[in-house]
CSV table of C-alpha atoms and ligand atoms in Angstrom, one decimal:
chain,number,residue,atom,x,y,z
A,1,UNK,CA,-15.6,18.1,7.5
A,2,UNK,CA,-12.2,16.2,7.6
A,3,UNK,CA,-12.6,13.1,5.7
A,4,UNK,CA,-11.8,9.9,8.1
A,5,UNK,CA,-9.3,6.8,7.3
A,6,UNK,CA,-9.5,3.6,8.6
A,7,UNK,CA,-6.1,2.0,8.3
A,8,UNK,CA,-3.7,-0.6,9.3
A,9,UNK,CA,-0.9,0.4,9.4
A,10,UNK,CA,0.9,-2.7,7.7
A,11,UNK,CA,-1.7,-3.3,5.3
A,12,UNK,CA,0.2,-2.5,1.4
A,13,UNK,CA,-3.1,-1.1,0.4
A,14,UNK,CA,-3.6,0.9,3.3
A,15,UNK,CA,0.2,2.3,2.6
A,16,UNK,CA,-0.6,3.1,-0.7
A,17,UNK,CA,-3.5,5.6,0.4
A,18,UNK,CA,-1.3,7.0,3.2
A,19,UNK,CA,1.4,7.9,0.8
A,20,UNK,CA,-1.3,9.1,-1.5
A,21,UNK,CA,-2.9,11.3,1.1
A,22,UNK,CA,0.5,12.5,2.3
A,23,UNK,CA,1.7,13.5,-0.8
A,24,UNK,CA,-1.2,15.8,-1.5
A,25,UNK,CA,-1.3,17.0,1.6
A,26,UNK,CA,-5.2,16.3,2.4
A,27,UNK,CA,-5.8,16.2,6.0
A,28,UNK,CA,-8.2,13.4,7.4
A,29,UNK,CA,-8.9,11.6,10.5
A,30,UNK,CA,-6.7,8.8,11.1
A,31,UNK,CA,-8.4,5.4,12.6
A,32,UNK,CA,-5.8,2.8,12.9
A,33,UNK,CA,-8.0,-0.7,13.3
A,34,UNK,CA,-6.9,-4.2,13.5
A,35,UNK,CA,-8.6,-6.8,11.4
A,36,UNK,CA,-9.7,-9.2,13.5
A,37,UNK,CA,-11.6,-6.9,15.5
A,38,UNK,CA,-13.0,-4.7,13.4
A,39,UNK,CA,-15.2,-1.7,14.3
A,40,UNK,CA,-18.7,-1.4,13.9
A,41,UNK,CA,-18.5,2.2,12.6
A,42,UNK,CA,-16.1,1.2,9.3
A,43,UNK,CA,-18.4,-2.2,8.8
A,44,UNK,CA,-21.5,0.1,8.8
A,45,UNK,CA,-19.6,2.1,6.2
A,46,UNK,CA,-17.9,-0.1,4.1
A,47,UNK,CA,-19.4,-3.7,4.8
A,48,UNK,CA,-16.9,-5.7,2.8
A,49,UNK,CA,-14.5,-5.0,5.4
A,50,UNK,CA,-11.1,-4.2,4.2
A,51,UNK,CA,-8.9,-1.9,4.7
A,52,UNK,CA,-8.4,0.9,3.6
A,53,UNK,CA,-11.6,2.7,3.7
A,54,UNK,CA,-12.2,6.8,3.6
A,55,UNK,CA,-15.4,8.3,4.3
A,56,UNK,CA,-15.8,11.9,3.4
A,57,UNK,CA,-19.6,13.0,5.0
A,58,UNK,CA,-21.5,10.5,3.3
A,59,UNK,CA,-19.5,9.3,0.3
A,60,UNK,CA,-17.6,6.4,1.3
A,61,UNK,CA,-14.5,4.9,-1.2
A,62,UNK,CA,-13.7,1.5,-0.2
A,63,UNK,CA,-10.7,0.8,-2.5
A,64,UNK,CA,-7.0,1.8,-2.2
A,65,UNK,CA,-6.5,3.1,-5.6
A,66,UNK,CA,-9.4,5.3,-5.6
A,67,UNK,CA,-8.3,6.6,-2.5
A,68,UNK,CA,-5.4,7.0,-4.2
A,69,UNK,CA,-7.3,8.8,-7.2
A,70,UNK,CA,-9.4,11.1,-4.9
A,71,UNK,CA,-5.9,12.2,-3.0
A,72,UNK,CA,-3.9,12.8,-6.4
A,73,UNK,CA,-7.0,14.3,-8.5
A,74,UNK,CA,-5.7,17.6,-9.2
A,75,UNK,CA,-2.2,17.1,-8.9
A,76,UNK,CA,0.6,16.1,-11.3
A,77,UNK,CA,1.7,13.1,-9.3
A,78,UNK,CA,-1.8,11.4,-10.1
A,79,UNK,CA,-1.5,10.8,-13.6
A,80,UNK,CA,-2.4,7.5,-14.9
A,81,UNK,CA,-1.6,6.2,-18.2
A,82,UNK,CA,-3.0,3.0,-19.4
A,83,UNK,CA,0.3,1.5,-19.1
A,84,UNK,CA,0.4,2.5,-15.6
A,85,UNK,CA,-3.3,1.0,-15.1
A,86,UNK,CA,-2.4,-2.2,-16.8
A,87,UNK,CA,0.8,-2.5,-14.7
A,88,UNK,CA,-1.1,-1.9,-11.1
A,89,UNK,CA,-3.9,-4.4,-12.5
A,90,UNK,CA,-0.6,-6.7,-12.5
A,91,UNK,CA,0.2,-5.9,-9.5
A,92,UNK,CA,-3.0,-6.0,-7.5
A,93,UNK,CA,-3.6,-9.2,-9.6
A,94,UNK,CA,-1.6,-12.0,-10.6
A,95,UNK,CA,1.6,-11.0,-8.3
A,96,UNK,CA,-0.5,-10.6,-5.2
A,97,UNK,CA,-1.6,-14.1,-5.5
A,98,UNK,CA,1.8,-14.9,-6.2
A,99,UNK,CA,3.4,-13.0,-3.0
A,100,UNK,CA,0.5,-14.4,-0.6
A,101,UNK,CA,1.2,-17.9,-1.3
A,102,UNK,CA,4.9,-17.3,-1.2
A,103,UNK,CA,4.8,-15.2,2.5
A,104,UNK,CA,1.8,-17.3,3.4
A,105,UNK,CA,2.5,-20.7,2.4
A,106,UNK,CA,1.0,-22.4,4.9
A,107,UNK,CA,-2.7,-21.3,4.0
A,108,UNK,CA,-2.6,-22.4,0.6
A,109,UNK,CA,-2.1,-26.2,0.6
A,110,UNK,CA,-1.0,-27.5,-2.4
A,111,UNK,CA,0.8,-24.6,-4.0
A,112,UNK,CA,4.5,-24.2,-4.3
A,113,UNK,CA,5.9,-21.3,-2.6
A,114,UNK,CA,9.0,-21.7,-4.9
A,115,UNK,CA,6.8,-21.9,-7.9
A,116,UNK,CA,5.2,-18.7,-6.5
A,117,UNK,CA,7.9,-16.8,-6.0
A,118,UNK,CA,8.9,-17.5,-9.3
A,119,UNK,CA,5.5,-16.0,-10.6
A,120,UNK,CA,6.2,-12.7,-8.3
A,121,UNK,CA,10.0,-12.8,-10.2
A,122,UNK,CA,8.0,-12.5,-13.5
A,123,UNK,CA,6.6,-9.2,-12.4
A,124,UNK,CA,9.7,-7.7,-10.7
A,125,UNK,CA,11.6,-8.5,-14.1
A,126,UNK,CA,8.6,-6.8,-15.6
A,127,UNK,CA,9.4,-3.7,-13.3
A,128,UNK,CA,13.1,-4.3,-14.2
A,129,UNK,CA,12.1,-3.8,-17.8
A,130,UNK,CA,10.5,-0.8,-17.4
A,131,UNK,CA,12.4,1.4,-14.9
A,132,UNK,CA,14.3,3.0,-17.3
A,133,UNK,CA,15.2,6.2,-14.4
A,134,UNK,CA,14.4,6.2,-11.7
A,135,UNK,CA,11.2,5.7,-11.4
A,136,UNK,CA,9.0,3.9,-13.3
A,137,UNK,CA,7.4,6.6,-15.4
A,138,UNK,CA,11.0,8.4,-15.8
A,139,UNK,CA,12.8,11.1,-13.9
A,140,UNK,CA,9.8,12.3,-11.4
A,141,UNK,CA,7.4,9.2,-9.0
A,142,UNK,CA,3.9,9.0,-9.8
A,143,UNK,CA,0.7,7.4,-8.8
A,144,UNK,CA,2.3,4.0,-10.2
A,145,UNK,CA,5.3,3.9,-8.3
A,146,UNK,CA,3.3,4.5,-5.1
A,147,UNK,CA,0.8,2.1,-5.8
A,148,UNK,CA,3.1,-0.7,-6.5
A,149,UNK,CA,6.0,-0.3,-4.1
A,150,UNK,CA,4.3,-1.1,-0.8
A,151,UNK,CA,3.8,-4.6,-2.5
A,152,UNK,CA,7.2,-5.2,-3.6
A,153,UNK,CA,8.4,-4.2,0.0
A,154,UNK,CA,6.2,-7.0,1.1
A,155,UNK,CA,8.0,-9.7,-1.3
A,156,UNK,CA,11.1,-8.4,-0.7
A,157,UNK,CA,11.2,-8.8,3.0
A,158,UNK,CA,9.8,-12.5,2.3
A,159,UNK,CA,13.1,-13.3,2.3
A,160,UNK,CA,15.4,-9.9,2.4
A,161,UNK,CA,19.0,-11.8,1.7
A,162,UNK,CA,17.7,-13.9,-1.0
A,163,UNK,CA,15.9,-10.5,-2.4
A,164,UNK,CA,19.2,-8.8,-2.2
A,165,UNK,CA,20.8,-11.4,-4.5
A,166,UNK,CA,18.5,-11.4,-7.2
A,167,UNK,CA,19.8,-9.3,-10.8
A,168,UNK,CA,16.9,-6.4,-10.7
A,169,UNK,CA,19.1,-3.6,-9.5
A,170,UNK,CA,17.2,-1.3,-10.9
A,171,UNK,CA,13.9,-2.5,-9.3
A,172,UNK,CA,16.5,-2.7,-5.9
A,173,UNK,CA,17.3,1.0,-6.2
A,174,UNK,CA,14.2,1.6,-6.7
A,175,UNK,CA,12.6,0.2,-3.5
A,176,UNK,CA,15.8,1.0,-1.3
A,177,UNK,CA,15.5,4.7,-2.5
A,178,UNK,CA,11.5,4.6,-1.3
A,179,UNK,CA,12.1,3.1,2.4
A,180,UNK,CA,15.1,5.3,3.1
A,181,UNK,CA,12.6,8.4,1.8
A,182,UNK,CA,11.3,10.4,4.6
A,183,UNK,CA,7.8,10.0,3.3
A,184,UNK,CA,7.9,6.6,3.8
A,185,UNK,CA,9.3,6.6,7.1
A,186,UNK,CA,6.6,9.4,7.7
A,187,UNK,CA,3.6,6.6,6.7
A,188,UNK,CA,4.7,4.3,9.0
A,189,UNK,CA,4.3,6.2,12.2
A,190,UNK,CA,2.8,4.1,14.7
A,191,UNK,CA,-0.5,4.8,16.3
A,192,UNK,CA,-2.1,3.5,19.1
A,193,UNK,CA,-5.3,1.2,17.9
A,194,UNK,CA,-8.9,3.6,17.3
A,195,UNK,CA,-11.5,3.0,20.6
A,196,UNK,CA,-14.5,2.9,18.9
A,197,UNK,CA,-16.0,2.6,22.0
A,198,UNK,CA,-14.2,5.4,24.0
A,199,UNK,CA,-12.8,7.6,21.4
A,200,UNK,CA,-9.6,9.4,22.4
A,201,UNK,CA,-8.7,13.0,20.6
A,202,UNK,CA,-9.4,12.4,16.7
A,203,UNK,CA,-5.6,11.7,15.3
A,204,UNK,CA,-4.9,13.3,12.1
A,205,UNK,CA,-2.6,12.6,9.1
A,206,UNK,CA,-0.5,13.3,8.1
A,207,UNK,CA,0.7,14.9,11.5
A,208,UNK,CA,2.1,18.0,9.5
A,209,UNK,CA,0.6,18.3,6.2
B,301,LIG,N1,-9.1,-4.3,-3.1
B,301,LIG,C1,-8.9,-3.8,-1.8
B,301,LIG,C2,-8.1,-4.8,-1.0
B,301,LIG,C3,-7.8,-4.3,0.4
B,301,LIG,C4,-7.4,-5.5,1.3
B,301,LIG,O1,-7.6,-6.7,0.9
B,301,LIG,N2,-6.9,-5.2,2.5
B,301,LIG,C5,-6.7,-6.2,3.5
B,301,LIG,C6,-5.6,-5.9,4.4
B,301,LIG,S1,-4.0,-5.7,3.7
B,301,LIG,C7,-7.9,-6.5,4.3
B,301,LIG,O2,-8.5,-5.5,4.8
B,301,LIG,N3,-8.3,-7.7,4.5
B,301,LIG,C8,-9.4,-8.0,5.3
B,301,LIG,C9,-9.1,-9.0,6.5
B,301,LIG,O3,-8.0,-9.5,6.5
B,301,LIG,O4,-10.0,-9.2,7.3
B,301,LIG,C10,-8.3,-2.4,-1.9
B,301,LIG,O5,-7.5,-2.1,-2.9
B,301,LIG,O6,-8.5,-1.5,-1.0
């Protein structure tokens, strides 16, 4: 039974499963939705309706970074310290509030999107800190790079010139190095929106595990 994904394909926590998935080379069934038009088979499976969501028979994981943990479970990539943990909390936390009201400013009244991006600066000069090689755990990626990066492409391209500017080469490297990568270009294949109601051939991912 290939395990199915509902995805979007801009959605950072959708990326993070995709790289997830690539990288270990599981092969599942890829359903590319949009979210204002959700389809009734992933709200009957995952009600809270997010993305992403993979069902495997009748087990059904509804958050990113357990995605992430089910992909990565038996291989080296998926180690997690609880530095890593406390880093991604960060992440997923405090400096995605901070990167919504900075790229979305216009849906939180009342909040500074300068002050915000200066919140999102105090997580990147976190990042900074730690990337002492390349990546953040050293000389090889692991589950924490991939789980933070598709979020710091996000407030990067909030404002790409004023991003390029700004003293974290390290955390600059770092990002440049993952979007030039062939497995990120390879996660951001486009695919043509999932018919729930006349379903084409199933599309799998990644095309050639
Ligand atoms: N905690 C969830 C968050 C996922 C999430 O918020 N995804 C967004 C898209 S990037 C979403 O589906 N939002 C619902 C909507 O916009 O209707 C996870 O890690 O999977």
């Amino acid at each position: 039974m290939t395990p199915i994904l509902y995805s979007f394909r801009r959605c950072p926590y959708a990326m993070r499963a995709r790289l997830a998935i690539t990288l270990s080379q599981t092969r599942v069934e890829l359903r590319e939705i949009i979210l204002r038009d959700k389809p009734a088979a992933m709200l009957a499976a995952s009600p809270k309706g997010t993305v992403p969501v993979l069902v495997i028979g009748d087990e059904v994981i509804e958050e990113s970074l357990d995605i992430m943990k089910w992909a990565l479970a038996d291989h080296p990539l998926g180690a997690l310290s609880d530095k890593d943990a406390e880093l991604i909390a960060l992440n997923d936390g405090p400096f995605k509030s901070a990167l919504d009201r900075t790229k979305y400013a216009t849906r939180f009244p009342g909040t500074d999107p300068n002050a915000e991006r200066e919140k999102g600066c105090a997580f990147i000069a976190t990042l900074e800190a730690r990337l002492s090689g390349p990546w953040l755990g050293g000389d090889t990626a692991s589950l924490v790079d991939y789980a933070i990066l598709p979020f710091i492409r996000q407030f990067a391209n909030t404002d790409a010139t004023w991003f390029a500017e700004q003293p974290y080469p390290r955390v600059q490297k770092w990002l440049g190095d993952f979007l030039a990568s062939p497995l990120f270009q390879s996660i951001m294949n486009k695919y043509e929106r999932w018919d729930e109601l006349s379903p084409s051939e199933p599309v799998y991912f990644p095309s050639n595990p």
